[in-house]
DNA sequence: GATGCATTTTGACACTGTCAAGATGTATTG
DNA sequence: CAATACATCTTGACAGTGTCAAAATGCATC
């Protein structure tokens, strides 16, 4: 039996301690600082105090590492979204408000991570990891389920649940991206834009 | 006087003939073939039959070249959008249909070019060229103007024109991107999703 | 024909991701 | 405890990238 330091990782590293987690942590930090396009495995290794190729024993690829970070993002987002939706103290309409604002806010607060999670680099071609898909698809599905739910209880109008869900998610994604990428520049009006989207989507009580 | 081959360019190059245009053409082709991330100035130069650094006398940067391509895309898109909106044979409602479908279709038909035009690489930081901004901003503005117009004539509901425009454009952008980036995978349903967006945005006649 | 300038090339530098081969430490087995 | 197996890390190397400096080339004009 090894002296168990295995609190945060099933199988801690031998030489470094826990290189995998260290790399993930540094990577997230470096991305937040300098953007995805400035993340290099070599700089990452340097920060962790190991040689350039050490990361390759924990991630098969640069893409593999990116997928791992994105997966973590999906887990986090899924958790908060689920918690917000399960809040029994709020009405369905209120929770729709919360969901819409929370989505855009998450994206704007973590622009680089959001870019990574929904960017082409990960999803195009066959780049997505098994692990990533296993985490992301339920997250997608949950979004669709929630919207379907709002629709069936009359908060949202329309008769085709899936299509409406795709449109609303599209709107959230588009608004978030236009702000993140610097095309919508008036970031002080993020909530106003989101509020306008809410107004346009909720069912009009005649 | 040189044997004038200067039909398509104001100032043809001396040695190559018209390297600038050749580079732009090859770049667009190469992007369409292999995606933006696989575009390199060196390969571009090789294709044009010049040395690696020749492009630097026509574009200050790789970014400069990308901006030039994007600018061309904006010009093209602006032209067709304007033509469709100025079509006097169609009603305002019909033209709203056309606009929505045309937007998404343009994006899906030219995914790499769309990615370039609205991607972060060009707009983040100070990357956008003077020329690009000079072409893109009127294109943005025209979209807002059109939507404002549809709103004032009752096709779209709502009382804040700018916000509604931002939401609708956001929805178009988001839907397009989710399809392009491979998150919405059922590409056969693009028109259905767009149609659903239209239904959700047009004013309900009670 | 000589000069000036636009254009292109060659050489070089600092990066990048990634592979192959060797070195080092840990765990397990005899 | 000694020996073997294996995970981990390092060194060296290769091909590729964007970009700069300096030299070479060709065209136009004086």
Coordinates of C-alpha atoms (C1' of nucleotides) in Angstrom, one line a residue:
Chain A
X1 CA 0.0 0.0 0.0
X2 CA 1.2 3.4 -1.0
X3 CA 0.9 6.3 1.4
X4 CA -2.4 7.4 0.1
X5 CA -2.4 11.0 -1.1
X6 CA -5.2 10.1 -3.5
X7 CA -7.8 12.5 -2.3
X8 CA -8.4 14.4 -5.5
X9 CA -7.2 11.9 -8.1
X10 CA -7.7 8.2 -8.4
X11 CA -4.1 7.6 -9.4
X12 CA -1.7 10.3 -8.4
X13 CA 1.5 10.7 -10.4
X14 CA 4.7 9.2 -9.2
X15 CA 7.3 11.9 -9.9
X16 CA 5.5 15.1 -10.0
X17 CA 2.7 14.5 -7.6
X18 CA -0.3 15.0 -9.7
X19 CA 0.7 16.4 -13.0
X20 CA -2.6 15.8 -14.8
X21 CA -4.5 18.0 -12.4
X22 CA -1.8 20.6 -12.3
X23 CA -1.8 20.8 -16.1
X24 CA -5.5 21.2 -16.2
X25 CA -5.5 23.9 -13.6
X26 CA -2.6 25.8 -15.3
X27 CA -4.3 25.4 -18.6
X28 CA -7.6 26.9 -17.4
X29 CA -5.7 29.8 -15.8
X30 CA -3.5 30.4 -18.9
X31 CA -6.6 30.3 -21.1
X32 CA -8.4 32.8 -19.0
X33 CA -5.4 35.1 -19.0
X34 CA -4.3 35.0 -22.6
X35 CA -7.0 33.2 -24.6
X36 CA -7.2 29.8 -26.2
X37 CA -5.0 30.7 -29.2
X38 CA -2.1 31.5 -26.8
X39 CA -2.2 28.2 -25.0
X40 CA 0.7 26.0 -25.9
X41 CA 1.6 22.7 -24.3
X42 CA 5.2 23.8 -24.0
X43 CA 4.4 26.8 -22.0
X44 CA 2.1 24.8 -19.9
X45 CA 4.9 22.3 -19.2
X46 CA 7.2 25.0 -18.4
X47 CA 4.8 26.4 -15.9
X48 CA 4.4 23.1 -14.2
X49 CA 8.2 22.7 -14.1
X50 CA 8.4 19.7 -16.3
X51 CA 9.8 19.0 -19.7
X52 CA 8.0 19.8 -23.0
X53 CA 6.8 16.2 -23.6
X54 CA 5.8 15.3 -20.1
X55 CA 2.1 16.3 -20.8
X56 CA 1.9 13.6 -23.4
X57 CA 1.8 10.9 -20.8
X58 CA -1.4 12.4 -19.4
X59 CA -3.0 13.6 -22.6
X60 CA -2.7 11.9 -26.0
X61 CA -3.0 15.2 -27.8
X62 CA -3.3 18.9 -27.3
X63 CA -6.9 18.4 -28.5
X64 CA -7.3 15.8 -25.7
X65 CA -6.4 18.3 -23.1
X66 CA -8.7 20.9 -24.6
X67 CA -11.5 18.4 -24.5
X68 CA -10.8 17.7 -20.8
X69 CA -11.1 21.4 -20.0
X70 CA -14.3 21.7 -22.0
X71 CA -15.7 18.7 -20.2
X72 CA -15.1 20.3 -16.9
X73 CA -16.9 23.4 -18.1
X74 CA -19.9 21.4 -19.2
X75 CA -20.0 19.7 -15.8
X76 CA -20.0 23.0 -14.0
X77 CA -22.6 24.6 -16.3
X78 CA -24.8 21.5 -16.1
X79 CA -24.7 21.6 -12.3
X80 CA -25.7 25.2 -11.9
X81 CA -28.4 25.0 -14.6
X82 CA -29.9 21.9 -13.0
X83 CA -29.8 23.5 -9.5
X84 CA -31.5 26.6 -10.8
X85 CA -34.2 24.6 -12.6
X86 CA -34.9 22.4 -9.5
X87 CA -35.4 25.4 -7.3
X88 CA -38.9 24.9 -6.0
X89 CA -39.2 28.3 -4.5
X90 CA -39.5 29.9 -8.0
X91 CA -42.3 29.7 -10.6
X92 CA -41.7 28.3 -14.0
X93 CA -41.8 31.7 -15.5
X94 CA -39.3 33.0 -13.0
X95 CA -37.0 30.1 -13.7
X96 CA -37.1 30.8 -17.4
X97 CA -35.9 34.3 -16.6
X98 CA -33.1 32.8 -14.5
X99 CA -32.1 30.3 -17.1
X100 CA -31.8 32.9 -19.9
X101 CA -29.8 35.3 -17.9
X102 CA -27.7 32.6 -16.3
X103 CA -26.8 31.2 -19.7
X104 CA -25.6 34.5 -21.2
X105 CA -23.9 35.5 -18.0
X106 CA -22.0 32.2 -17.8
X107 CA -20.8 32.7 -21.4
X108 CA -19.8 36.3 -20.8
X109 CA -18.1 35.6 -17.5
X110 CA -16.0 32.8 -18.9
X111 CA -15.5 33.9 -22.5
X112 CA -12.5 31.7 -23.2
X113 CA -13.9 28.7 -21.7
X114 CA -17.2 29.2 -23.5
X115 CA -15.4 29.6 -26.7
X116 CA -13.6 26.3 -26.1
X117 CA -16.7 24.4 -25.1
X118 CA -18.7 25.4 -28.2
X119 CA -16.0 26.2 -30.6
X120 CA -15.4 24.4 -33.8
X121 CA -12.0 23.1 -32.8
X122 CA -13.5 20.6 -30.5
X123 CA -16.6 19.6 -32.4
X124 CA -15.6 19.7 -36.0
X125 CA -14.4 16.5 -37.6
X126 CA -13.8 13.7 -35.1
X127 CA -12.1 15.9 -32.5
X128 CA -14.5 15.3 -29.6
X129 CA -13.3 12.9 -27.0
X130 CA -15.5 10.1 -25.7
X131 CA -15.4 11.7 -22.3
X132 CA -16.4 15.1 -23.7
X133 CA -19.4 13.7 -25.5
X134 CA -20.4 11.7 -22.5
X135 CA -20.6 15.0 -20.5
X136 CA -21.8 17.4 -23.1
X137 CA -24.7 15.5 -24.6
X138 CA -26.6 15.2 -21.4
X139 CA -26.0 18.9 -20.9
X140 CA -27.5 19.6 -24.3
X141 CA -30.3 17.3 -23.7
X142 CA -31.1 18.9 -20.3
X143 CA -31.4 22.3 -22.0
X144 CA -33.8 20.8 -24.6
X145 CA -35.8 19.1 -21.8
X146 CA -36.1 22.3 -19.8
X147 CA -37.3 24.3 -22.8
X148 CA -39.7 21.5 -23.6
X149 CA -41.0 21.7 -20.1
X150 CA -41.5 25.5 -20.3
X151 CA -43.3 25.0 -23.5
X152 CA -45.7 22.3 -22.2
X153 CA -46.6 24.4 -19.2
X154 CA -47.4 27.5 -21.3
X155 CA -44.5 29.8 -20.5
X156 CA -43.3 29.5 -24.1
X157 CA -45.6 29.4 -27.1
X158 CA -45.4 27.2 -30.2
X159 CA -46.4 23.6 -30.9
X160 CA -43.1 22.0 -31.9
X161 CA -41.0 21.6 -28.8
X162 CA -37.7 20.6 -30.3
X163 CA -37.7 23.3 -32.9
X164 CA -38.5 26.0 -30.4
X165 CA -35.8 24.7 -28.1
X166 CA -33.3 24.9 -31.0
X167 CA -34.3 28.5 -31.8
X168 CA -34.1 29.7 -28.2
X169 CA -30.8 28.0 -27.6
X170 CA -29.6 29.4 -30.8
X171 CA -30.6 32.9 -29.7
X172 CA -28.8 32.6 -26.4
X173 CA -25.7 31.2 -28.1
X174 CA -25.7 33.9 -30.8
X175 CA -26.2 36.7 -28.4
X176 CA -23.5 35.4 -26.1
X177 CA -21.1 34.9 -29.0
X178 CA -21.7 38.3 -30.6
X179 CA -20.8 39.9 -27.2
X180 CA -17.9 37.6 -26.5
X181 CA -16.3 38.0 -30.0
X182 CA -16.6 41.8 -29.8
X183 CA -19.2 42.4 -32.4
X184 CA -21.8 43.6 -29.9
X185 CA -19.6 46.1 -28.0
X186 CA -21.9 47.7 -25.5
X187 CA -21.4 45.1 -22.8
X188 CA -23.3 47.2 -20.3
X189 CA -26.5 46.3 -22.1
X190 CA -26.1 42.5 -21.9
X191 CA -29.0 42.1 -19.5
X192 CA -31.2 44.4 -21.6
X193 CA -30.7 42.3 -24.7
X194 CA -31.3 39.1 -22.8
X195 CA -34.5 40.7 -21.3
X196 CA -35.6 41.6 -24.8
X197 CA -35.1 38.0 -25.9
X198 CA -37.2 36.8 -23.0
X199 CA -40.0 39.2 -23.9
X200 CA -39.9 37.9 -27.5
X201 CA -40.1 34.3 -26.5
X202 CA -42.5 34.1 -23.7
X203 CA -46.1 33.4 -24.6
X204 CA -48.3 36.5 -24.9
X205 CA -51.3 36.3 -22.6
X206 CA -54.0 37.8 -24.7
Chain B
X1 CA 3.5 50.9 -72.0
X2 CA 3.3 47.4 -70.9
X3 CA 1.1 44.9 -72.6
X4 CA -1.9 45.7 -70.5
X5 CA -3.3 42.7 -68.7
X6 CA -4.7 45.1 -66.1
X7 CA -8.3 44.3 -66.5
X8 CA -9.2 43.2 -63.1
X9 CA -6.7 45.1 -61.0
X10 CA -5.9 48.8 -60.7
X11 CA -2.2 48.3 -60.3
X12 CA -1.0 44.9 -61.5
X13 CA 2.2 43.6 -60.0
X14 CA 5.5 43.8 -61.9
X15 CA 7.0 40.4 -61.5
X16 CA 4.2 38.0 -60.8
X17 CA 1.4 39.7 -62.7
X18 CA -1.1 40.3 -59.9
X19 CA 0.1 38.5 -56.8
X20 CA -2.4 40.2 -54.4
X21 CA -5.4 39.0 -56.2
X22 CA -3.9 35.6 -56.8
X23 CA -3.2 35.2 -53.1
X24 CA -6.7 36.2 -52.2
X25 CA -8.2 33.8 -54.6
X26 CA -6.0 30.9 -53.5
X27 CA -6.6 31.7 -49.9
X28 CA -10.4 31.6 -50.3
X29 CA -10.1 28.3 -52.2
X30 CA -7.7 26.8 -49.6
X31 CA -9.9 27.9 -46.8
X32 CA -13.0 26.4 -48.4
X33 CA -11.0 23.2 -48.9
X34 CA -9.2 22.7 -45.6
X35 CA -10.7 25.2 -43.2
X36 CA -9.2 28.4 -41.7
X37 CA -7.0 26.7 -39.3
X38 CA -5.1 25.0 -42.1
X39 CA -4.4 28.2 -44.0
X40 CA -0.7 29.1 -43.9
X41 CA 1.0 31.9 -45.7
X42 CA 3.8 29.6 -46.7
X43 CA 1.5 27.1 -48.4
X44 CA -0.3 30.0 -50.0
X45 CA 3.0 31.3 -51.4
X46 CA 3.9 27.9 -52.6
X47 CA 0.7 27.6 -54.5
X48 CA 1.2 30.9 -56.1
X49 CA 4.7 29.9 -57.1
X50 CA 6.5 32.6 -55.1
X51 CA 8.8 32.5 -52.0
X52 CA 7.5 32.4 -48.4
X53 CA 7.8 36.0 -47.7
X54 CA 6.5 37.4 -50.9
X55 CA 3.0 37.9 -49.5
X56 CA 4.3 40.3 -47.0
X57 CA 4.6 43.0 -49.6
X58 CA 0.9 42.8 -50.2
X59 CA -0.3 42.1 -46.7
X60 CA 1.3 43.4 -43.6
X61 CA 0.2 40.4 -41.7
X62 CA -1.5 37.1 -41.9
X63 CA -4.3 38.9 -40.0
X64 CA -4.3 41.5 -42.7
X65 CA -4.9 38.9 -45.4
X66 CA -7.7 37.3 -43.4
X67 CA -9.3 40.7 -42.9
X68 CA -9.2 41.3 -46.7
X69 CA -11.0 38.0 -47.3
X70 CA -13.6 38.7 -44.7
X71 CA -14.1 42.2 -46.2
X72 CA -14.9 40.6 -49.5
X73 CA -17.4 38.3 -47.8
X74 CA -19.1 41.3 -46.2
X75 CA -19.3 43.0 -49.5
X76 CA -20.9 40.0 -51.2
X77 CA -23.3 39.4 -48.3
X78 CA -24.3 43.1 -48.1
X79 CA -25.0 43.1 -51.8
X80 CA -27.4 40.2 -51.9
X81 CA -29.1 41.3 -48.7
X82 CA -29.7 44.7 -50.1
X83 CA -30.9 43.4 -53.4
X84 CA -33.4 41.1 -51.6
X85 CA -34.7 43.9 -49.4
X86 CA -35.1 46.2 -52.3
X87 CA -37.2 43.8 -54.3
X88 CA -40.5 45.6 -54.8
X89 CA -42.3 42.6 -56.0
X90 CA -42.4 41.1 -52.5
X91 CA -44.3 42.2 -49.4
X92 CA -42.5 43.2 -46.3
X93 CA -43.5 39.9 -44.6
X94 CA -42.3 37.9 -47.5
X95 CA -39.0 39.8 -47.5
X96 CA -38.6 39.0 -43.8
X97 CA -38.9 35.3 -44.7
X98 CA -36.3 35.7 -47.4
X99 CA -33.9 37.6 -45.2
X100 CA -34.0 35.0 -42.5
X101 CA -33.5 32.0 -44.8
X102 CA -31.0 33.8 -46.9
X103 CA -28.9 34.7 -43.8
X104 CA -28.7 31.2 -42.5
X105 CA -28.2 29.7 -45.9
X106 CA -25.3 32.0 -46.6
X107 CA -23.6 31.0 -43.4
X108 CA -24.2 27.3 -44.0
X109 CA -23.2 27.4 -47.6
X110 CA -19.9 29.2 -46.8
X111 CA -19.1 27.9 -43.4
X112 CA -15.4 28.7 -43.4
X113 CA -15.9 32.2 -44.8
X114 CA -18.7 32.8 -42.3
X115 CA -16.4 31.6 -39.5
X116 CA -13.8 34.0 -40.6
X117 CA -16.1 37.0 -41.0
X118 CA -17.6 36.6 -37.5
X119 CA -14.9 34.8 -35.7
X120 CA -13.0 36.1 -32.8
X121 CA -9.7 36.1 -34.5
X122 CA -10.6 39.1 -36.6
X123 CA -12.7 41.1 -34.1
X124 CA -11.0 40.5 -30.8
X125 CA -8.4 42.9 -29.6
X126 CA -7.4 45.4 -32.3
X127 CA -7.2 42.9 -35.1
X128 CA -9.8 44.4 -37.4
X129 CA -8.4 46.4 -40.3
X130 CA -9.6 49.8 -41.2
X131 CA -10.8 48.4 -44.5
X132 CA -12.7 45.6 -42.8
X133 CA -14.5 47.9 -40.4
X134 CA -15.4 50.3 -43.3
X135 CA -17.1 47.4 -45.0
X136 CA -18.5 45.5 -42.1
X137 CA -20.1 48.3 -40.1
X138 CA -22.5 49.4 -42.9
X139 CA -23.4 45.7 -43.3
X140 CA -24.2 45.5 -39.6
X141 CA -26.1 48.7 -39.8
X142 CA -28.1 47.6 -42.8
X143 CA -29.2 44.6 -40.9
X144 CA -30.4 46.7 -38.0
X145 CA -32.1 49.1 -40.3
X146 CA -34.0 46.4 -42.1
X147 CA -35.1 44.9 -38.8
X148 CA -36.1 48.3 -37.6
X149 CA -38.1 48.7 -40.7
X150 CA -40.0 45.4 -40.3
X151 CA -40.7 46.4 -36.8
X152 CA -42.1 49.8 -37.6
X153 CA -44.4 48.3 -40.3
X154 CA -45.8 45.7 -37.9
X155 CA -44.2 42.5 -39.2
X156 CA -42.2 42.2 -36.0
X157 CA -43.6 43.0 -32.5
X158 CA -41.9 44.9 -29.7
X159 CA -41.3 48.5 -29.0
X160 CA -37.5 48.7 -28.8
X161 CA -36.1 48.5 -32.3
X162 CA -32.5 48.2 -31.5
X163 CA -32.9 45.4 -28.9
X164 CA -35.2 43.4 -31.1
X165 CA -32.7 43.7 -33.9
X166 CA -29.9 42.4 -31.7
X167 CA -32.0 39.5 -30.5
X168 CA -33.1 38.4 -34.0
X169 CA -29.6 38.8 -35.4
X170 CA -28.3 36.9 -32.4
X171 CA -30.8 34.1 -33.1
X172 CA -29.7 33.9 -36.7
X173 CA -26.1 33.9 -35.8
X174 CA -26.5 31.3 -33.1
X175 CA -28.5 28.9 -35.3
X176 CA -26.0 29.3 -38.1
X177 CA -23.1 28.7 -35.8
X178 CA -24.6 25.7 -34.0
X179 CA -25.1 24.1 -37.4
X180 CA -21.7 25.1 -38.8
X181 CA -19.7 24.0 -35.8
X182 CA -21.4 20.6 -35.7
X183 CA -23.4 20.9 -32.5
X184 CA -26.7 20.8 -34.4
X185 CA -26.1 17.8 -36.6
X186 CA -29.3 17.3 -38.5
X187 CA -28.5 19.7 -41.3
X188 CA -31.5 18.5 -43.3
X189 CA -33.7 20.5 -40.8
X190 CA -32.0 23.8 -41.3
X191 CA -34.9 25.4 -43.0
X192 CA -37.4 24.0 -40.5
X193 CA -35.4 25.6 -37.6
X194 CA -35.3 28.9 -39.5
X195 CA -39.0 28.7 -40.1
X196 CA -39.6 28.1 -36.5
X197 CA -37.5 31.2 -35.7
X198 CA -39.6 33.2 -38.1
X199 CA -42.8 32.0 -36.5
X200 CA -41.6 33.0 -33.1
X201 CA -40.5 36.5 -34.1
X202 CA -43.3 37.7 -36.4
X203 CA -46.1 39.7 -34.7
X204 CA -49.1 37.6 -33.9
X205 CA -52.2 38.9 -35.5
X206 CA -54.9 38.4 -32.8
Chain C
dG1 C1' 21.9 54.7 -69.8
dA2 C1' 21.6 55.7 -64.7
dT3 C1' 18.8 56.2 -60.7
dG4 C1' 14.8 55.1 -57.7
dC5 C1' 11.4 52.2 -56.2
dA6 C1' 8.3 48.2 -56.1
dT7 C1' 8.8 43.6 -55.9
dT8 C1' 10.8 39.2 -54.7
dT9 C1' 14.2 36.1 -52.6
dT10 C1' 17.4 34.0 -49.2
dG11 C1' 18.6 33.4 -44.6
dA12 C1' 17.5 33.4 -40.0
dC13 C1' 14.9 33.3 -35.5
dA14 C1' 11.7 31.9 -32.2
dC15 C1' 8.0 29.5 -31.7
dT16 C1' 4.7 25.4 -32.2
dG17 C1' 2.9 20.0 -31.9
dT18 C1' 4.6 15.6 -31.8
dC19 C1' 7.4 11.3 -32.3
dA20 C1' 11.3 8.0 -30.8
dA21 C1' 14.6 6.5 -27.6
dG22 C1' 16.5 6.6 -23.4
dA23 C1' 16.6 7.5 -18.3
dT24 C1' 14.4 7.4 -13.7
dG25 C1' 11.6 6.3 -10.1
dT26 C1' 7.7 3.3 -8.1
dA27 C1' 5.1 -1.1 -7.6
dT28 C1' 4.8 -5.8 -7.8
dT29 C1' 6.5 -10.3 -8.0
dG30 C1' 9.5 -14.3 -7.1
Chain D
dC1 C1' 15.2 -8.5 -0.1
dA2 C1' 16.3 -8.6 -5.1
dA3 C1' 14.6 -8.5 -9.7
dT4 C1' 11.5 -7.5 -13.0
dA5 C1' 7.6 -4.7 -15.0
dC6 C1' 5.7 -0.5 -15.7
dA7 C1' 4.4 4.3 -15.2
dT8 C1' 6.6 8.5 -15.7
dC9 C1' 9.7 12.0 -17.2
dT10 C1' 13.7 13.8 -20.2
dT11 C1' 16.5 14.6 -24.2
dG12 C1' 16.9 15.0 -29.0
dA13 C1' 14.9 15.6 -33.3
dC14 C1' 11.7 16.8 -37.2
dA15 C1' 8.5 19.4 -39.8
dG16 C1' 5.8 23.1 -39.7
dT17 C1' 4.5 28.0 -38.6
dG18 C1' 4.7 33.6 -38.7
dT19 C1' 7.8 37.2 -39.3
dC20 C1' 12.0 40.1 -39.6
dA21 C1' 16.5 41.9 -42.0
dA22 C1' 19.3 42.2 -45.8
dA23 C1' 20.2 41.3 -50.4
dA24 C1' 18.8 40.6 -55.2
dT25 C1' 15.9 41.5 -59.2
dG26 C1' 13.1 43.9 -62.5
dC27 C1' 10.3 47.9 -64.1
dA28 C1' 9.6 53.0 -64.8
dT29 C1' 11.1 57.4 -65.1
dC30 C1' 14.6 61.1 -65.4

